[in-house]
Amino acid sequence: MPVHQYIPNSAPEIKKEMLKYLAVKDVEEFFVDIPEKIRLKKRLQLPHPTPELEVKRNIEALLSKNKNCNELLTFLGAGCWPHYVPAVCDEINSRSEFLTAYTGDVYTDLGRYQALFEFQSMIGDLVALDVVSFPTYDWATASGDAAHMVVRTTGRHEILVPKTTSPERLSVIRAYCERLAEIKPIDYDPTTGQLDLRDLRRKISSRTAAIYMENPTYLGFIETEGEEIGKIAHDNGALYIVGVEPLSLGLLTPPGEYGADIVCGEGQPLGMHMNFGGGLLGFLASRDDERLVSAMPHRLITITSTQHESEWGFAYTLPKRTMFAAREKATTFTGTATVLWAITAAVYMSLLGPQGIAELAEAIMQKSHYAMKRVSEVRGIEAPIFKSPHFKEFTVNFDKTGKTVHEVNKRLLEHGIQGGKDITKEFPQLGSTALYCVSEIHTKVDIDRLSAALEEVIK
Amino acid sequence: MKDRNVTGYHAVRWGEPIIYELGRKGRRGFVIPRVEAAVKAKAGDVISSVPEKMRRKAPPEWPQLSEPEVVRHFIHLSQQTFGVDSGINVGVGTCTMKYNPKINEALARSPRITELHPLQDEETVQGILEIMYKLQEWLCEISGMDKFSFQPRGGAHAVFTNACIIRAYHKLNGELDDRDEIITTVVSHPCNAAAPAAAGFKIVTLYPDEETGYPDIEALKAAVSKRTAGMMITDPYDTGIFDSNIAEYIKIVHEAGGLVAIDQANANCILGRVVIGDVGADLCHFNLHKSFSTPHGSCGPGSAPIGVKEELAKFLPLPTVEFDGSKYYLDYDRTHSIGKVAEFHGVVPNVVRAYAWIMTMGAEGLKETSEVAVMNNNYLLKKLLEIRGVSLPWGKRHPFRMQDVRLSLEKLKEETGIGIDEVNRRIVDFGVQRCFTSHEPWIIPEPFTPEPSETASKQDLDRFAEIFRQISTEAYTDPEILKKAPHNCAISKVDLTPSSDPKKWAMTWRAYVKKHR
Amino acid sequence: MAPKKKLGLIVNPIAGLGGRVGLKGTDGEATIKRAVELGATAISPLRALETLQTLANAKDEFELVTYPYEMGQNVAKKCGLDPEVIGSIARGKTTATDTKNAARDMANLRVDLILFAGGDGTARDICEAIDVEVPALGIPAGVKMHSAVFAVSPKKAGELAMSFLRGEAPLREAEVMDIDEDAFRRNRVSARLYGYLRVPYEASLVQPMKSGSLSTMDEKSSQEIIAEYIAERMDDEYYYILGPGTTIKAIADKLGIKKTLLGVDVVKRRRIVAMDLNEEQLLRLIENKKAKIVVSPIGGQGFIFGRGNQQISPQVIRRIGIDNVVIVATENKLHSIGTGRPLLVDTGDDEVDRLLSGYRRVITGYNEEVVVKVTA
């Protein structure tokens, strides 16, 4: 059996030398604490050691069974979206120092801390809040963390959430909040989709810890009463959490300017490939209020100085945080998060600059508006359902065509097109509806092709 | 000081400005794709479709750099970061800082993975689903479990998910109100207490016996009752000790009606040697970014798949990856599932990397991995114990250790006033990553936890020991050099006052400018 | 530049005198005379010296204040330290009064920490003089050291003092015990909880590296959390016999009721029923009633029964039932006793001791318990 290429000390000579130094005849002596009867006696049923070329061929053969979004015209979104990733992003996140570092101190890993600080800073500017924490897994877990924060800070145990919230995110929030807080739904206006302020006023009380709202919403439209909703929250002593998609903030008022106490969101559009859902990046921001900072469930780093005047350093903020209420003492836990993606996002935001993101947001809206209009031209299709401004996603209703979304999507596939997410099960009250996403990567030709295909498919 | 501080290493030191201090107004690093005239015309004035009050008044105050400036800045930052590829990381215990094979990188970055949307029609993603399904099978073989989920993103997340499954199991049996206690040990990773607490359980902690380093059977017997929902522990422990009572514990907890979940963060040393499912465990998890060679990514993204026995499979998060004999599919139709603990299916590129690694290593390679990892650990341990000031807790009972080992500099501290904090700030002057100390609580004083893993060379181990010896000598003869360390890094000692001062702390540049300029 | 920290040093020159020659304590002139006759050498100056040697490494960081000659000046000089010497004593004839004066004088000078070398008796004197006004730490030197105010060793005392002066060690209230001297010399231990001193301790450090709980509680917060948990679960049908100590007092504070710090009080329906009861009164009160006992380990050795709470006699325990004994302690307290070390019982009744022994649960937080060994 050949010596393993990743294991320097498996070379027989070296092994012998080391065992001699250890005065051990057989490596089994090291495992003395493992009781005999639980030791595995047979060989695991796994492949035999395989040389690199064969591994490559095996995996590439499997992957060739996929049709990716370069080969398939895709209009999927719903929490993970197709955007262009500038080459510099991959260049930087393949740097082996960033790729293979972990949790070293600021002395060996200054670069990683600084890149993180720069990520935090740019997110802060984007959402207009002064405190941004270490990144987390995704928007859903960030909103779960925000839920914990508000319970901890207010001591109240109820969170109000509009019915248009992403069901997947809601599922995660519920898992995080079981035994901690009650999630209460708020109605929306059936025409505009906007959060129903009357229902909100009716349901909010002194038991409410916070209102959580997504903007743009899961269904693609923009909540225009952001400021009013914040007022209602604060008038009742509750906090205001807003969940965001970052590119939209190139154009929309940042939540920090309309009253948000906490902002969470999905950073994947900031330079991460979709990766079959594996490129997600959750971010969490808050006002610079001592109580909120103390309740932050993730690490926080602050910029600081060093012994030398011209140097920048970084340190952890409040490393010994005491929790306010006993019940919430150990309600969160994050460890290995998504720092490589945060560094990538810092690169992306640096490349775009203030000009770039404003232009990008407008371009995306132009494309999605064009698409909504073209798709609506197909008889029987209504896009969007809601009479509100939209960003990059929109609902498409097929009721009048007599076809289900499932049927439509299957037939679109024959045309080499992946249709939008089927949300019929998630929102039965909307009938046969799909959620479509159009971004800066879709050309006029792509959108026209979709329109033509839909025309065919609903016949 | 300069003459005494001769280590042969100096870190790259750029004095790199914060990116906000770079660039010039008007520069840009990226030109967005063009919007066709016909699209613009038909779309109309999209900005006006947004009511004025929701329109951004001014763009974010981001830096304005051109592409070359951005590249140079981040290259400088990467040069000031120390990864496994940069140098010796054998002191970073519990993290399993092993080599990350480059073929895995090349494969994971293929557009055939990166350009997949998680919700694509299953027909179009059979390849990736097959890889996920196969890795699941291999992990089942390695762990003795019956089904895996890749949704959890890290160890703590995995333990939380397992706690949610235990919760769901008892709820279905109508016993959740009575069974509200999870038992753990203080030498387990703290997330084994924090995560189930977050899932609403009461935590009962067992302390290790002074001699053995793990709890007595009698202690567990006293701890179980009708209220026991389960036990969640790490085995082997971060101290490097394998809990020999594990089979007994499982029996006792099962008899009391509870489930047992094993945190296998340290599995690297028992691959191919202990199949925890066969020992009786009901749930477990692995850290792909530890035992299975996927890169740490400067602290994520990682991946921590959870494995369960057949009877618990119905509780797994949605969706699971299934095979019906002819095709692979995602199963969302599981009524008893705990729902979701994160969006979509998991960090799939890491699934591909782990798959590639297992295939490369093979069953024989996994056994060799555990063998050499443990041999390396004990070799380094013996060398370190020859150094003045270093001691081994529970050393009498456990002279050999497993994947990592917790040592103490208590003696050094007593005799010289120098402890692990100073040693860690000095060791980086030699071009070596600092040591991991211990998770809290520090039941061992002045702790440090090396973990060589199988990919460290003998030269690495010898060099690390040599450096440690030099530092020990410095502590006894020239402590000033340690107190004023680091000397050869990118920056000097940081000022910690902003850490706890709300008037001084600044987590963003905008906050810094507001408070300090 | 910030002003240097002030460290006070008080050496009880005769503490520990009797130990080596088999006497139990050195209170009273007669015992001292006997000890000297037996050829005893003063231990505490030697211990204090060890501590100062550890501190001498950082002598630029603090100013030392001490009393004359054998009460501190001598050992300071031996280490090359240059202390500020205050007060006056009768050389060779120091008494408890001198110890108290020294502590008082140093408190008036606003020292940041008082290091004292001695035993329980010395601790008691310091306590009487300054109570919890000034932080203090004991260098173990006496024969009897049941109090929880002592460091584990003279070297550790120096390290901990330095940590505290650097702002790295928090403070907690630690028990000062008072042993009945005569009983002790007749081989019977009978300890009373005398009072408290505020003492620095080594909190477990948080390494915000990877994961796990992000917080470390200080002692007071931990006690509040335990108190909240207990208070919430109090059953209106039971009498609660609350033992002495700060952790139990925190429960009373949470309920908004008064409690004696050093005595045994009884609570029912969240109201105080009686305070500072003795054994007889307790027995009468709980006759034919449902009751629970809540105790916390007292002193440096972790006694849950037998030191400081003898009013809760074996009779009382038997009457109430072993299953109704609730033990509370903060994790810091358990660590200070020694991680993995058992808690101790000495009720005076072998059978009750036996029934209490084994593995028992200790409530350490909200919804958190630890399983600890208890032995006689």
GROMACS .gro file of C-alpha atoms in nm, chain B residues 369-486:
model
  118
  828THR     CA    1  -0.514   0.897   0.960
  829SER     CA    2  -0.623   0.800   1.308
  830GLU     CA    3  -0.305   0.606   1.371
  831VAL     CA    4  -0.062   0.878   1.269
  832ALA     CA    5  -0.269   1.157   1.427
  833VAL     CA    6  -0.247   0.981   1.762
  834MET     CA    7   0.119   0.891   1.717
  835ASN     CA    8   0.202   1.253   1.629
  836ASN     CA    9   0.011   1.376   1.932
  837ASN     CA   10   0.194   1.148   2.172
  838TYR     CA   11   0.531   1.224   2.015
  839LEU     CA   12   0.475   1.597   2.061
  840LEU     CA   13   0.339   1.537   2.409
  841LYS     CA   14   0.651   1.354   2.519
  842LYS     CA   15   0.873   1.629   2.380
  843LEU     CA   16   0.673   1.900   2.553
  844LEU     CA   17   0.683   1.723   2.887
  845GLU     CA   18   1.061   1.739   2.876
  846ILE     CA   19   1.034   2.118   2.895
  847ARG     CA   20   1.059   2.301   3.224
  848GLY     CA   21   0.727   2.438   3.351
  849VAL     CA   22   0.501   2.207   3.150
  850SER     CA   23   0.280   1.949   3.321
  851LEU     CA   24   0.014   1.699   3.218
  852PRO     CA   25  -0.316   1.685   3.413
  853TRP     CA   26  -0.444   1.331   3.477
  854GLY     CA   27  -0.103   1.226   3.352
  855LYS     CA   28  -0.068   0.932   3.581
  856ARG     CA   29  -0.383   0.764   3.462
  857HIS     CA   30  -0.354   0.873   3.099
  858PRO     CA   31   0.007   0.903   2.986
  859PHE     CA   32  -0.106   0.853   2.627
  860ARG     CA   33  -0.360   1.078   2.463
  861MET     CA   34  -0.576   1.068   2.154
  862GLN     CA   35  -0.633   1.349   1.902
  863ASP     CA   36  -0.526   1.639   2.120
  864VAL     CA   37  -0.394   1.689   2.471
  865ARG     CA   38  -0.456   1.949   2.738
  866LEU     CA   39  -0.140   2.051   2.917
  867SER     CA   40  -0.077   2.310   3.185
  868LEU     CA   41   0.177   2.584   3.236
  869GLU     CA   42   0.080   2.615   3.601
  870LYS     CA   43   0.432   2.539   3.712
  871LEU     CA   44   0.581   2.796   3.477
  872LYS     CA   45   0.340   3.056   3.607
  873GLU     CA   46   0.424   2.981   3.967
  874GLU     CA   47   0.796   2.988   3.910
  875THR     CA   48   0.828   3.277   3.668
  876GLY     CA   49   0.499   3.468   3.664
  877ILE     CA   50   0.473   3.388   3.293
  878GLY     CA   51   0.154   3.210   3.187
  879ILE     CA   52  -0.012   3.087   2.869
  880ASP     CA   53  -0.121   3.435   2.766
  881GLU     CA   54   0.235   3.563   2.746
  882VAL     CA   55   0.357   3.240   2.586
  883ASN     CA   56   0.094   3.272   2.315
  884ARG     CA   57   0.194   3.626   2.240
  885ARG     CA   58   0.557   3.519   2.210
  886ILE     CA   59   0.521   3.197   2.018
  887VAL     CA   60   0.389   3.390   1.716
  888ASP     CA   61   0.724   3.568   1.695
  889PHE     CA   62   0.864   3.239   1.567
  890GLY     CA   63   0.628   3.207   1.273
  891VAL     CA   64   0.404   2.958   1.447
  892GLN     CA   65   0.032   2.988   1.519
  893ARG     CA   66  -0.066   3.041   1.882
  894CYS     CA   67  -0.194   2.755   2.098
  895PHE     CA   68  -0.555   2.696   2.175
  896THR     CA   69  -0.602   2.725   2.548
  897SER     CA   70  -0.922   2.560   2.668
  898HIS     CA   71  -1.293   2.602   2.648
  899GLU     CA   72  -1.445   2.747   2.958
  900PRO     CA   73  -1.452   2.678   3.240
  901TRP     CA   74  -1.077   2.654   3.281
  902ILE     CA   75  -1.069   2.365   3.521
  903ILE     CA   76  -0.703   2.324   3.434
  904PRO     CA   77  -0.503   2.638   3.517
  905GLU     CA   78  -0.289   2.800   3.243
  906PRO     CA   79  -0.410   2.545   2.988
  907PHE     CA   80  -0.294   2.486   2.634
  908THR     CA   81  -0.411   2.220   2.392
  909PRO     CA   82  -0.192   2.111   2.101
  910GLU     CA   83  -0.331   1.890   1.824
  911PRO     CA   84  -0.087   1.797   1.547
  912SER     CA   85  -0.323   1.584   1.334
  913GLU     CA   86  -0.186   1.339   1.082
  914THR     CA   87  -0.064   1.597   0.831
  915ALA     CA   88   0.208   1.748   1.051
  916SER     CA   89   0.559   1.630   0.973
  917LYS     CA   90   0.812   1.510   1.227
  918GLN     CA   91   1.014   1.824   1.148
  919ASP     CA   92   0.710   2.038   1.235
  920LEU     CA   93   0.675   1.863   1.569
  921ASP     CA   94   1.045   1.888   1.648
  922ARG     CA   95   1.051   2.255   1.552
  923PHE     CA   96   0.745   2.335   1.764
  924ALA     CA   97   0.895   2.162   2.066
  925GLU     CA   98   1.222   2.342   2.013
  926ILE     CA   99   1.047   2.678   2.001
  927PHE     CA  100   0.850   2.596   2.313
  928ARG     CA  101   1.170   2.505   2.492
  929GLN     CA  102   1.325   2.834   2.394
  930ILE     CA  103   1.024   3.022   2.522
  931SER     CA  104   1.037   2.834   2.849
  932THR     CA  105   1.403   2.929   2.886
  933GLU     CA  106   1.317   3.290   2.814
  934ALA     CA  107   1.053   3.277   3.085
  935TYR     CA  108   1.312   3.174   3.342
  936THR     CA  109   1.595   3.398   3.225
  937ASP     CA  110   1.454   3.691   3.034
  938PRO     CA  111   1.081   3.731   3.104
  939GLU     CA  112   1.073   4.089   2.978
  940ILE     CA  113   1.092   3.967   2.621
  941LEU     CA  114   0.774   3.767   2.674
  942LYS     CA  115   0.591   4.041   2.857
  943LYS     CA  116   0.653   4.284   2.574
  944ALA     CA  117   0.572   4.033   2.297
  945PRO     CA  118   0.485   4.012   2.013
   0.00000   0.00000   0.00000
